[in-house]
CSV table of C-alpha atoms and ligand atoms in Angstrom, one decimal:
chain,number,residue,atom,x,y,z
A,20,MET,CA,-26.7,-30.1,-35.2
A,21,LEU,CA,-27.0,-29.4,-38.9
A,22,ASN,CA,-30.5,-29.2,-40.3
A,23,LYS,CA,-31.9,-32.0,-42.4
A,24,GLU,CA,-31.4,-30.5,-45.8
A,25,THR,CA,-27.8,-29.5,-45.2
A,26,LEU,CA,-27.0,-32.9,-43.8
A,27,ALA,CA,-28.6,-34.7,-46.7
A,28,ALA,CA,-26.6,-32.6,-49.2
A,29,TRP,CA,-23.4,-33.2,-47.1
A,30,ARG,CA,-23.9,-36.9,-47.2
A,31,GLN,CA,-24.0,-36.7,-51.0
A,32,ASP,CA,-20.7,-34.9,-51.1
A,33,TYR,CA,-19.0,-36.9,-48.4
A,34,PRO,CA,-20.2,-40.6,-48.7
A,35,LEU,CA,-18.3,-41.8,-45.7
A,36,LEU,CA,-20.5,-39.7,-43.5
A,37,ASP,CA,-23.2,-42.3,-43.6
A,38,ASP,CA,-21.0,-44.9,-41.9
A,39,LEU,CA,-19.5,-42.4,-39.6
A,40,ILE,CA,-23.0,-41.2,-38.4
A,41,ALA,CA,-24.1,-44.9,-38.0
A,42,LEU,CA,-21.0,-45.3,-35.7
A,43,ARG,CA,-19.6,-48.1,-37.9
A,44,GLU,CA,-15.8,-48.5,-37.8
A,45,ILE,CA,-14.4,-46.9,-40.9
A,46,SER,CA,-11.0,-46.0,-42.4
A,47,TRP,CA,-10.1,-43.1,-44.6
A,48,PHE,CA,-6.7,-42.7,-46.2
A,49,ASN,CA,-6.2,-39.2,-47.5
A,50,PRO,CA,-5.4,-39.0,-51.3
A,51,ALA,CA,-4.2,-35.4,-50.8
A,52,VAL,CA,-1.1,-36.5,-48.9
A,53,VAL,CA,2.1,-35.4,-50.6
A,54,ALA,CA,5.8,-35.9,-50.2
A,55,THR,CA,7.1,-34.9,-46.8
A,56,GLN,CA,9.4,-32.2,-48.0
A,57,LEU,CA,6.5,-30.5,-49.8
A,58,ALA,CA,4.1,-30.6,-46.8
A,59,LEU,CA,6.5,-29.8,-43.9
A,60,PRO,CA,6.3,-26.0,-44.5
A,61,ASP,CA,2.5,-26.3,-43.9
A,62,VAL,CA,3.3,-26.7,-40.2
A,63,GLY,CA,4.9,-23.3,-39.7
A,64,LEU,CA,7.4,-24.8,-37.3
A,65,THR,CA,10.8,-26.2,-38.1
A,66,ALA,CA,13.4,-28.8,-37.1
A,67,ALA,CA,15.2,-26.0,-35.2
A,68,ASP,CA,12.1,-25.4,-33.1
A,69,VAL,CA,12.1,-29.1,-32.1
A,70,VAL,CA,15.8,-29.0,-31.3
A,71,ASP,CA,15.1,-26.0,-29.1
A,72,ALA,CA,12.4,-27.8,-27.2
A,73,GLY,CA,14.7,-30.8,-26.7
A,74,ALA,CA,17.4,-28.5,-25.4
A,75,ARG,CA,14.9,-26.9,-22.9
A,76,LEU,CA,13.9,-30.3,-21.6
A,77,ALA,CA,17.6,-31.1,-21.2
A,78,ARG,CA,18.1,-27.9,-19.2
A,79,PHE,CA,15.3,-28.9,-16.9
A,80,ALA,CA,16.5,-32.5,-16.5
A,81,PRO,CA,18.6,-31.9,-13.3
A,82,TYR,CA,15.6,-30.3,-11.7
A,83,LEU,CA,13.2,-33.1,-12.8
A,84,ALA,CA,15.6,-35.8,-11.6
A,85,ARG,CA,15.6,-34.0,-8.2
A,86,VAL,CA,11.9,-33.4,-7.6
A,87,PHE,CA,10.6,-36.6,-9.4
A,88,PRO,CA,12.9,-39.4,-8.1
A,89,GLU,CA,11.2,-41.8,-10.7
A,90,THR,CA,13.1,-39.9,-13.4
A,91,ALA,CA,16.5,-40.2,-11.7
A,92,ALA,CA,17.4,-43.4,-13.6
A,93,SER,CA,16.9,-41.5,-16.9
A,94,HIS,CA,18.8,-38.5,-15.5
A,95,GLY,CA,15.6,-36.4,-15.6
A,96,LEU,CA,14.5,-37.2,-19.1
A,97,ILE,CA,10.8,-38.1,-19.3
A,98,GLU,CA,11.0,-41.0,-21.7
A,99,SER,CA,9.4,-44.4,-22.3
A,100,PRO,CA,10.7,-47.7,-23.7
A,101,ILE,CA,9.7,-49.5,-26.9
A,102,ALA,CA,8.8,-53.2,-26.6
A,103,ALA,CA,8.4,-55.9,-29.3
A,104,VAL,CA,5.0,-57.6,-29.0
A,105,PRO,CA,5.3,-60.7,-31.2
A,106,GLN,CA,2.5,-62.6,-29.3
A,107,PHE,CA,0.1,-59.7,-29.6
A,108,GLN,CA,1.0,-59.5,-33.3
A,109,GLN,CA,0.1,-63.1,-33.7
A,110,ALA,CA,-3.2,-62.6,-31.9
A,111,LEU,CA,-4.0,-59.6,-34.1
A,112,GLU,CA,-3.2,-61.6,-37.3
A,113,GLN,CA,-5.5,-64.3,-36.1
A,114,ARG,CA,-8.3,-61.9,-35.0
A,115,TYR,CA,-8.3,-59.9,-38.2
A,116,ALA,CA,-7.2,-62.7,-40.6
A,117,LEU,CA,-4.1,-60.8,-41.6
A,118,PRO,CA,-1.0,-61.9,-43.6
A,119,HIS,CA,2.2,-61.8,-41.5
A,120,SER,CA,3.9,-58.5,-42.1
A,121,GLY,CA,7.1,-57.1,-40.5
A,122,ALA,CA,7.4,-56.7,-36.8
A,123,LEU,CA,5.0,-55.1,-34.3
A,124,TRP,CA,6.2,-52.9,-31.5
A,125,LEU,CA,4.6,-50.8,-28.7
A,126,LYS,CA,5.8,-47.3,-27.7
A,127,LEU,CA,5.0,-47.4,-24.0
A,128,ASP,CA,4.1,-43.8,-23.3
A,129,SER,CA,1.6,-45.5,-20.9
A,130,HIS,CA,4.6,-45.9,-18.7
A,131,LEU,CA,6.1,-42.4,-18.9
A,132,PRO,CA,7.1,-41.1,-15.5
A,133,ILE,CA,5.3,-38.4,-13.5
A,134,SER,CA,1.8,-38.7,-15.1
A,135,GLY,CA,1.6,-42.0,-16.9
A,136,SER,CA,0.4,-40.8,-20.3
A,137,ILE,CA,1.6,-39.1,-23.5
A,138,LYS,CA,0.6,-35.8,-21.8
A,139,ALA,CA,3.8,-36.1,-19.8
A,140,ARG,CA,5.5,-34.9,-23.0
A,141,GLY,CA,3.5,-31.9,-24.2
A,142,GLY,CA,1.8,-30.8,-21.0
A,143,ILE,CA,4.9,-30.9,-18.8
A,144,TYR,CA,6.9,-29.2,-21.5
A,145,GLU,CA,4.6,-26.2,-21.8
A,146,VAL,CA,4.6,-25.7,-18.0
A,147,LEU,CA,8.4,-25.8,-18.0
A,148,GLN,CA,8.6,-23.4,-21.0
A,149,HIS,CA,6.4,-21.0,-19.2
A,150,ALA,CA,8.2,-21.3,-15.9
A,151,GLU,CA,11.6,-20.7,-17.6
A,152,GLN,CA,10.3,-17.6,-19.3
A,153,LEU,CA,9.0,-16.1,-16.1
A,154,ALA,CA,12.1,-16.8,-14.2
A,155,LEU,CA,14.4,-15.5,-16.9
A,156,ASP,CA,12.4,-12.3,-17.3
A,157,ALA,CA,12.6,-11.8,-13.5
A,158,GLY,CA,16.3,-12.3,-13.5
A,159,LEU,CA,16.0,-15.3,-11.2
A,160,LEU,CA,17.5,-17.7,-13.6
A,161,GLN,CA,20.0,-17.8,-16.5
A,162,VAL,CA,20.0,-20.3,-19.3
A,163,GLY,CA,23.5,-21.6,-18.3
A,164,ASP,CA,22.4,-22.3,-14.6
A,165,ASP,CA,21.9,-25.7,-13.0
A,166,TYR,CA,18.1,-25.8,-13.0
A,167,ALA,CA,18.1,-27.9,-10.0
A,168,ARG,CA,18.2,-24.6,-8.1
A,169,LEU,CA,14.5,-24.1,-9.1
A,170,ASP,CA,13.8,-26.6,-6.3
A,171,SER,CA,13.9,-23.8,-3.6
A,172,ALA,CA,11.4,-22.1,-1.4
A,173,ALA,CA,12.2,-18.7,-3.0
A,174,LEU,CA,11.5,-19.9,-6.5
A,175,ARG,CA,8.3,-21.7,-5.4
A,176,ASP,CA,7.2,-18.4,-3.8
A,177,PHE,CA,7.9,-16.6,-7.0
A,178,PHE,CA,5.9,-19.0,-9.1
A,179,GLY,CA,3.2,-18.9,-6.5
A,180,GLN,CA,2.2,-15.5,-7.7
A,181,TYR,CA,1.2,-17.0,-11.0
A,182,GLN,CA,-1.6,-19.3,-12.1
A,183,ILE,CA,-1.7,-22.0,-14.7
A,184,ALA,CA,-5.1,-23.1,-16.1
A,185,VAL,CA,-6.1,-25.9,-18.5
A,186,GLY,CA,-9.2,-27.7,-19.8
A,187,SER,CA,-8.9,-31.5,-19.9
A,188,THR,CA,-10.6,-34.9,-20.2
A,189,GLY,CA,-8.2,-36.0,-17.5
A,190,ASN,CA,-4.7,-36.8,-18.6
A,191,LEU,CA,-3.6,-33.4,-19.7
A,192,GLY,CA,-4.9,-32.0,-16.4
A,193,MET,CA,-2.8,-34.6,-14.6
A,194,ALA,CA,0.4,-33.8,-16.3
A,195,ILE,CA,0.0,-30.0,-16.1
A,196,GLY,CA,-1.5,-30.0,-12.6
A,197,ILE,CA,1.3,-32.2,-11.1
A,198,MET,CA,4.1,-30.2,-12.8
A,199,ALA,CA,2.7,-26.8,-12.1
A,200,ALA,CA,2.0,-27.5,-8.5
A,201,ARG,CA,5.5,-29.0,-8.0
A,202,LEU,CA,7.0,-25.7,-9.3
A,203,GLY,CA,4.8,-23.7,-6.9
A,204,PHE,CA,2.2,-22.3,-9.3
A,205,GLN,CA,-1.4,-22.0,-8.4
A,206,ALA,CA,-2.9,-24.6,-10.8
A,207,THR,CA,-6.5,-24.9,-11.9
A,208,VAL,CA,-7.7,-27.8,-14.1
A,209,HIS,CA,-11.1,-27.6,-15.7
A,210,MET,CA,-12.3,-31.2,-16.1
A,211,SER,CA,-14.9,-32.4,-18.6
A,212,ALA,CA,-17.5,-34.9,-17.6
A,213,ASP,CA,-15.4,-37.8,-19.0
A,214,ALA,CA,-12.6,-37.3,-16.5
A,215,ARG,CA,-12.1,-40.3,-14.1
A,216,LEU,CA,-12.7,-39.6,-10.4
A,217,TRP,CA,-9.2,-41.0,-9.4
A,218,LYS,CA,-7.5,-38.4,-11.6
A,219,LYS,CA,-9.4,-35.6,-9.9
A,220,ASP,CA,-8.7,-37.0,-6.5
A,221,ARG,CA,-5.0,-37.3,-7.2
A,222,LEU,CA,-4.8,-33.7,-8.4
A,223,ARG,CA,-6.6,-32.3,-5.4
A,224,ALA,CA,-4.3,-34.2,-3.1
A,225,GLN,CA,-1.4,-32.3,-4.7
A,226,GLY,CA,-3.1,-28.9,-4.1
A,227,VAL,CA,-4.5,-28.4,-7.6
A,228,THR,CA,-7.9,-26.8,-7.9
A,229,VAL,CA,-10.2,-29.0,-9.9
A,230,ARG,CA,-13.3,-27.6,-11.5
A,231,GLU,CA,-15.8,-30.1,-12.7
A,232,TYR,CA,-18.3,-29.7,-15.6
A,233,ALA,CA,-21.2,-31.8,-16.7
A,234,ALA,CA,-20.3,-31.0,-20.3
A,235,ASP,CA,-17.6,-32.2,-22.7
A,236,TYR,CA,-14.1,-31.2,-23.3
A,237,SER,CA,-14.8,-28.1,-25.5
A,238,VAL,CA,-16.8,-26.6,-22.7
A,239,ALA,CA,-14.1,-27.3,-20.1
A,240,VAL,CA,-11.5,-25.6,-22.4
A,241,GLU,CA,-13.7,-22.6,-22.9
A,242,GLN,CA,-14.1,-22.1,-19.2
A,243,GLY,CA,-10.4,-22.3,-18.7
A,244,ARG,CA,-9.8,-19.8,-21.5
A,245,GLN,CA,-12.3,-17.4,-19.9
A,246,GLN,CA,-10.7,-17.6,-16.5
A,247,ALA,CA,-7.3,-16.8,-17.9
A,248,ALA,CA,-8.5,-14.0,-20.1
A,249,SER,CA,-9.5,-11.9,-17.1
A,250,ASP,CA,-6.2,-12.4,-15.2
A,251,PRO,CA,-2.9,-11.3,-16.7
A,252,ARG,CA,-1.1,-13.5,-14.1
A,253,CYS,CA,-2.9,-16.6,-15.4
A,254,HIS,CA,-1.4,-18.7,-18.2
A,255,PHE,CA,-3.9,-20.8,-20.1
A,256,ILE,CA,-2.5,-23.8,-21.8
A,257,ASP,CA,-4.6,-24.1,-24.9
A,258,ASP,CA,-4.7,-27.7,-26.0
A,259,GLU,CA,-6.7,-26.7,-29.2
A,260,ASN,CA,-4.0,-24.3,-30.5
A,261,SER,CA,-0.7,-24.5,-28.6
A,262,ARG,CA,2.6,-24.6,-30.5
A,263,HIS,CA,4.4,-25.3,-27.2
A,264,LEU,CA,2.5,-28.4,-26.5
A,265,PHE,CA,3.0,-29.6,-30.0
A,266,LEU,CA,6.7,-29.1,-29.8
A,267,GLY,CA,6.9,-30.9,-26.5
A,268,TYR,CA,5.3,-33.9,-28.2
A,269,ALA,CA,7.6,-33.6,-31.3
A,270,VAL,CA,10.7,-34.2,-29.2
A,271,ALA,CA,9.6,-37.9,-28.9
A,272,ALA,CA,10.8,-38.6,-32.4
A,273,THR,CA,14.6,-38.1,-32.1
A,274,ARG,CA,14.5,-40.2,-28.9
A,275,LEU,CA,12.6,-42.9,-30.8
A,276,GLN,CA,15.1,-42.8,-33.6
A,277,GLN,CA,17.9,-43.6,-31.0
A,278,GLN,CA,15.8,-46.4,-29.5
A,279,LEU,CA,15.2,-48.0,-32.9
A,280,GLN,CA,18.9,-47.8,-33.7
A,281,ALA,CA,19.7,-49.4,-30.4
A,282,ALA,CA,17.3,-52.2,-31.3
A,283,ASN,CA,19.0,-52.6,-34.7
A,284,ILE,CA,15.8,-51.6,-36.5
A,285,THR,CA,16.4,-49.9,-39.9
A,286,VAL,CA,14.0,-47.3,-41.2
A,287,ASP,CA,14.2,-46.3,-44.8
A,288,ALA,CA,12.2,-46.6,-48.0
A,289,GLU,CA,12.8,-50.4,-48.1
A,290,HIS,CA,12.1,-50.7,-44.4
A,291,PRO,CA,9.1,-48.5,-43.7
A,292,LEU,CA,7.9,-47.5,-40.3
A,293,LEU,CA,4.2,-47.4,-39.8
A,294,VAL,CA,3.0,-45.6,-36.7
A,295,TYR,CA,-0.6,-45.8,-35.3
A,296,LEU,CA,-1.5,-42.9,-33.0
A,297,PRO,CA,-4.6,-42.5,-30.9
A,298,CYS,CA,-6.1,-39.0,-31.5
A,299,GLY,CA,-8.2,-36.8,-29.3
A,300,VAL,CA,-7.9,-33.0,-30.1
A,301,GLY,CA,-4.8,-33.8,-32.2
A,302,GLY,CA,-1.9,-32.1,-30.4
A,303,GLY,CA,-0.3,-35.3,-29.1
A,304,PRO,CA,-0.4,-37.4,-32.2
A,305,GLY,CA,0.1,-34.3,-34.4
A,306,GLY,CA,3.2,-33.2,-32.6
A,307,VAL,CA,4.7,-36.7,-32.5
A,308,ALA,CA,3.9,-37.2,-36.2
A,309,PHE,CA,5.6,-33.8,-37.0
A,310,GLY,CA,8.7,-35.0,-35.2
A,311,LEU,CA,8.6,-38.3,-37.0
A,312,LYS,CA,8.3,-36.7,-40.4
A,313,LEU,CA,11.3,-34.5,-39.6
A,314,ALA,CA,13.3,-37.5,-38.5
A,315,PHE,CA,12.3,-40.1,-41.1
A,316,GLY,CA,10.7,-38.2,-44.0
A,317,ASP,CA,8.8,-40.4,-46.4
A,318,ALA,CA,9.9,-43.6,-44.7
A,319,VAL,CA,7.5,-43.1,-41.9
A,320,HIS,CA,3.7,-43.4,-42.3
A,321,CYS,CA,1.5,-42.0,-39.6
A,322,VAL,CA,-2.1,-43.1,-39.1
A,323,PHE,CA,-4.5,-41.5,-36.5
A,324,ALA,CA,-7.0,-43.6,-34.6
A,325,GLU,CA,-10.3,-42.3,-33.0
A,326,PRO,CA,-13.3,-43.8,-31.2
A,327,THR,CA,-16.4,-44.3,-33.3
A,328,HIS,CA,-18.2,-41.9,-30.9
A,329,SER,CA,-15.5,-39.1,-31.2
A,330,PRO,CA,-14.1,-39.1,-34.8
A,331,CYS,CA,-13.4,-35.3,-34.7
A,332,MET,CA,-10.1,-35.2,-36.6
A,333,LEU,CA,-11.3,-37.6,-39.3
A,334,LEU,CA,-14.5,-35.5,-39.8
A,335,GLY,CA,-12.5,-32.2,-39.8
A,336,VAL,CA,-9.9,-33.3,-42.3
A,337,TYR,CA,-12.3,-35.3,-44.5
A,338,THR,CA,-14.7,-32.4,-44.9
A,339,GLY,CA,-12.0,-29.8,-44.9
A,340,LEU,CA,-13.9,-27.9,-42.2
A,341,HIS,CA,-11.4,-28.7,-39.4
A,342,ASP,CA,-12.5,-26.9,-36.2
A,343,ALA,CA,-15.5,-25.4,-37.9
A,344,VAL,CA,-17.3,-28.7,-37.4
A,345,ALA,CA,-17.9,-30.9,-34.3
A,346,VAL,CA,-19.1,-34.5,-34.2
A,347,GLN,CA,-22.2,-33.3,-32.4
A,348,ASP,CA,-23.1,-31.3,-35.5
A,349,ILE,CA,-23.8,-34.5,-37.4
A,350,GLY,CA,-25.5,-36.2,-34.5
A,351,ILE,CA,-22.6,-38.1,-32.9
A,352,ASP,CA,-22.6,-38.0,-29.1
A,353,ASN,CA,-18.9,-37.8,-28.2
A,354,ILE,CA,-19.5,-40.3,-25.4
A,355,THR,CA,-16.8,-43.0,-25.2
A,356,ALA,CA,-15.0,-45.2,-22.7
A,357,ALA,CA,-11.8,-43.9,-24.3
A,358,ASP,CA,-11.8,-40.8,-22.1
A,359,GLY,CA,-8.4,-39.6,-23.4
A,360,LEU,CA,-9.9,-39.3,-26.9
A,361,ALA,CA,-13.4,-37.9,-25.9
A,362,VAL,CA,-13.1,-34.7,-28.0
A,363,GLY,CA,-15.9,-33.5,-30.3
A,364,ARG,CA,-14.1,-30.7,-32.1
A,365,PRO,CA,-10.5,-31.1,-33.4
A,366,SER,CA,-7.6,-28.7,-33.1
A,367,GLY,CA,-7.8,-26.3,-36.1
A,368,PHE,CA,-4.1,-25.8,-35.9
A,369,VAL,CA,-3.1,-29.4,-36.1
A,370,GLY,CA,-5.7,-30.4,-38.7
A,371,ARG,CA,-4.5,-27.7,-41.1
A,372,ALA,CA,-0.8,-28.1,-40.3
A,373,MET,CA,-0.7,-31.9,-40.6
A,374,GLN,CA,-3.3,-32.8,-43.2
A,375,ARG,CA,-0.9,-33.4,-46.0
A,376,LEU,CA,1.4,-35.4,-43.7
A,377,ILE,CA,-1.0,-37.9,-42.0
A,378,ASP,CA,-1.6,-40.8,-44.3
A,379,GLY,CA,-5.0,-41.9,-42.9
A,380,TYR,CA,-7.5,-42.0,-40.1
A,381,TYR,CA,-9.8,-44.8,-38.8
A,382,THR,CA,-12.4,-45.3,-36.1
A,383,VAL,CA,-12.7,-48.1,-33.6
A,384,SER,CA,-15.6,-49.1,-31.3
A,385,ASP,CA,-15.4,-49.0,-27.5
A,386,GLU,CA,-16.1,-52.7,-27.4
A,387,GLU,CA,-13.1,-53.4,-29.6
A,388,LEU,CA,-10.9,-51.2,-27.5
A,389,TYR,CA,-11.9,-53.3,-24.4
A,390,ARG,CA,-11.3,-56.6,-26.3
A,391,LEU,CA,-7.9,-55.4,-27.5
A,392,LEU,CA,-7.0,-54.3,-23.9
A,393,ALA,CA,-7.7,-57.8,-22.7
A,394,LEU,CA,-5.9,-59.4,-25.6
A,395,LEU,CA,-2.7,-57.4,-25.1
A,396,GLU,CA,-2.7,-58.2,-21.4
A,397,GLN,CA,-3.3,-61.9,-22.1
A,398,SER,CA,-0.6,-62.1,-24.8
A,399,GLU,CA,2.1,-59.8,-23.5
A,400,GLY,CA,1.2,-58.7,-20.0
A,401,TRP,CA,1.0,-55.0,-20.8
A,402,ARG,CA,-1.9,-53.1,-19.1
A,403,LEU,CA,-3.2,-50.0,-20.9
A,404,GLU,CA,-6.2,-47.7,-20.6
A,405,PRO,CA,-8.9,-48.0,-23.3
A,406,SER,CA,-7.7,-44.9,-25.2
A,407,ALA,CA,-4.3,-46.4,-25.6
A,408,LEU,CA,-5.5,-49.4,-27.6
A,409,ALA,CA,-6.9,-47.3,-30.4
A,410,GLY,CA,-3.7,-47.7,-32.4
A,411,ALA,CA,-3.8,-51.5,-32.2
A,412,PRO,CA,-6.2,-52.2,-35.2
A,413,GLY,CA,-4.2,-49.9,-37.4
A,414,ILE,CA,-2.0,-52.7,-38.8
A,415,ALA,CA,-5.2,-54.5,-39.9
A,416,ARG,CA,-6.7,-51.4,-41.6
A,417,VAL,CA,-3.5,-50.9,-43.6
A,418,LEU,CA,-2.9,-54.5,-44.5
A,419,SER,CA,-6.4,-55.8,-45.3
A,420,GLU,CA,-8.4,-52.8,-46.6
A,421,GLN,CA,-6.4,-50.2,-48.2
A,422,GLN,CA,-4.9,-51.4,-51.5
A,423,ALA,CA,-5.2,-48.1,-53.2
A,424,TYR,CA,-3.4,-46.4,-50.3
A,425,ARG,CA,-0.7,-49.1,-50.2
A,426,GLU,CA,0.0,-48.5,-53.9
A,427,ARG,CA,0.0,-44.8,-53.6
A,428,ALA,CA,2.4,-44.9,-50.6
A,429,GLY,CA,4.8,-47.4,-52.2
A,430,LEU,CA,4.0,-50.1,-49.6
A,431,THR,CA,4.7,-53.1,-51.7
A,432,ALA,CA,4.5,-56.6,-50.3
A,433,GLU,CA,8.3,-56.8,-50.3
A,434,ARG,CA,8.6,-53.6,-48.3
A,435,LEU,CA,5.8,-54.5,-45.9
A,436,ALA,CA,7.6,-57.8,-45.2
A,437,GLN,CA,10.4,-55.8,-43.6
A,438,ALA,CA,8.3,-53.0,-42.1
A,439,THR,CA,8.1,-52.0,-38.5
A,440,HIS,CA,4.6,-51.3,-37.1
A,441,LEU,CA,4.5,-49.2,-34.0
A,442,ILE,CA,1.5,-48.8,-31.9
A,443,TRP,CA,1.7,-45.6,-29.7
A,444,ALA,CA,0.4,-46.9,-26.4
A,445,THR,CA,-0.6,-43.5,-24.9
A,446,GLY,CA,-1.6,-44.2,-21.3
A,447,GLY,CA,-2.5,-46.6,-18.5
A,448,SER,CA,0.2,-47.3,-16.0
A,449,MET,CA,-1.4,-45.1,-13.3
A,450,VAL,CA,-4.9,-46.5,-13.5
A,451,PRO,CA,-5.8,-47.8,-10.0
A,452,PRO,CA,-5.8,-51.6,-9.8
A,453,ALA,CA,-9.5,-52.0,-9.2
A,454,GLU,CA,-10.3,-49.8,-12.2
A,455,MET,CA,-7.8,-51.8,-14.3
A,456,GLN,CA,-9.4,-55.0,-13.2
A,457,ALA,CA,-12.8,-53.8,-14.3
A,458,TYR,CA,-11.4,-52.9,-17.7
A,459,LEU,CA,-9.8,-56.4,-18.1
A,460,ASP,CA,-13.0,-58.1,-16.9
A,461,LYS,CA,-15.0,-56.2,-19.5
A,462,GLY,CA,-12.6,-57.0,-22.3
A,463,ARG,CA,-12.4,-60.7,-21.4
A,464,ALA,CA,-16.2,-61.0,-21.2
A,465,LEU,CA,-16.5,-59.4,-24.7
A,466,LEU,CA,-13.9,-61.8,-26.1
A,467,GLN,CA,-15.6,-64.7,-24.5
A,468,ALA,CA,-19.0,-63.7,-26.0
A,469,GLU,CA,-17.4,-64.0,-29.4
A,470,MET,CA,-16.5,-67.7,-29.0
B,4,PLP,C1,-4.7,-37.1,-24.7
B,4,PLP,C2,-4.6,-38.5,-25.1
B,4,PLP,C3,-4.4,-38.9,-26.4
B,4,PLP,C4,-4.5,-38.0,-27.6
B,4,PLP,O1,-3.9,-36.8,-27.5
B,4,PLP,P1,-4.6,-35.5,-28.1
B,4,PLP,O2,-3.5,-34.4,-28.0
B,4,PLP,O3,-5.8,-35.2,-27.3
B,4,PLP,O4,-4.9,-35.8,-29.5
B,4,PLP,C5,-4.3,-40.3,-26.6
B,4,PLP,N1,-4.3,-41.2,-25.6
B,4,PLP,C6,-4.4,-40.8,-24.3
B,4,PLP,C7,-4.4,-41.8,-23.3
B,4,PLP,C8,-4.5,-39.5,-24.0
B,4,PLP,O5,-4.6,-39.1,-22.7
């Protein structure tokens, strides 16, 4: 926690901190954003790196199709559909008194196979990347092989000499634990206090070691990092800094490009694409946004969404301090029902790499997440976990509040009329029915109380 004098001086320099500290919902659209081509070099990764990650996932596809039958239909690609949500769009327009603008879609990473969240992109990718490297180095695999042969007792024994560790609020641990255990690794997941019991149970049932902490995500990550530092056979997946994770997420963009084409949706300057991404530590939304910027350039506009109790990326980018500041330093508790977003300190890598590419950031209250959860279920039937609703109010922030931003970004009324708004729905299909029912009951009660 900053001392009183420092905090008072800070509030002078950064006027939005008052509302942030008071846990009010706020939006901040960054005036320092520049043209995509100017800012892409900030990232230190290239289109070729994303192509390479996509090729690696394609090499593993025959293996994945074999060991995870739910991916057989997509031939081993871990991908989710997009869905138009016109009724939900209407509900949002009513709720936030919005003009009608373009078409609203969901990207259903909530329904990704294997682990049911966006982490099935980056988390699984990094495990596969590490496994491939070990097997290639040991001469047990060649890049041209059919990787389905990794599904063998001999390879599982080989991977069994190695450990994979990660710190998580739940979903990253699920993706990494399930994938690592399936390959044969010894996997340890260091879970923060936010992690839901069912996620820990499910991992333990698969032979994953789950360590529980009473503290938040940063502490769980630190414990994982320490475990790995003392053991050369242990690979620590560093959600706060990993380029591999980031690239695994970035592959989503070219796949989305094909899905939009198949749906006859044009994306160009006259038909902008606005994407609303829930943000925790930043790797998931950052990686996806990087891929989107490579794929669509200035025609795509990315906005990050965080809980009012965990606005770490907004705080880091707004103050320019990135990972040198945590929400707890300004008296915010990092306690939220959006467990996938319960992160107090942002990734320094993502904040710095992406700050000139992300148009804006906003916060949303837990109560509103529950209301939106119930509203989406009622209007379209999709069931998501609270974190995954954070992107839903994004359309309202852009359309009703941010005139200066819209002008800066060239989002004229004419262009917005033919825009595509995409809410990245990041998790929820694996929530146990009783828990989902409790989420829905809570959201419905909160909606009812407004009447
Ligand atoms: C992890 C997660 C996010 C955000 O990803 P980060 O990489 O932590 O920013 C969003 N939604 C859900 C459901 C998640 O599990």
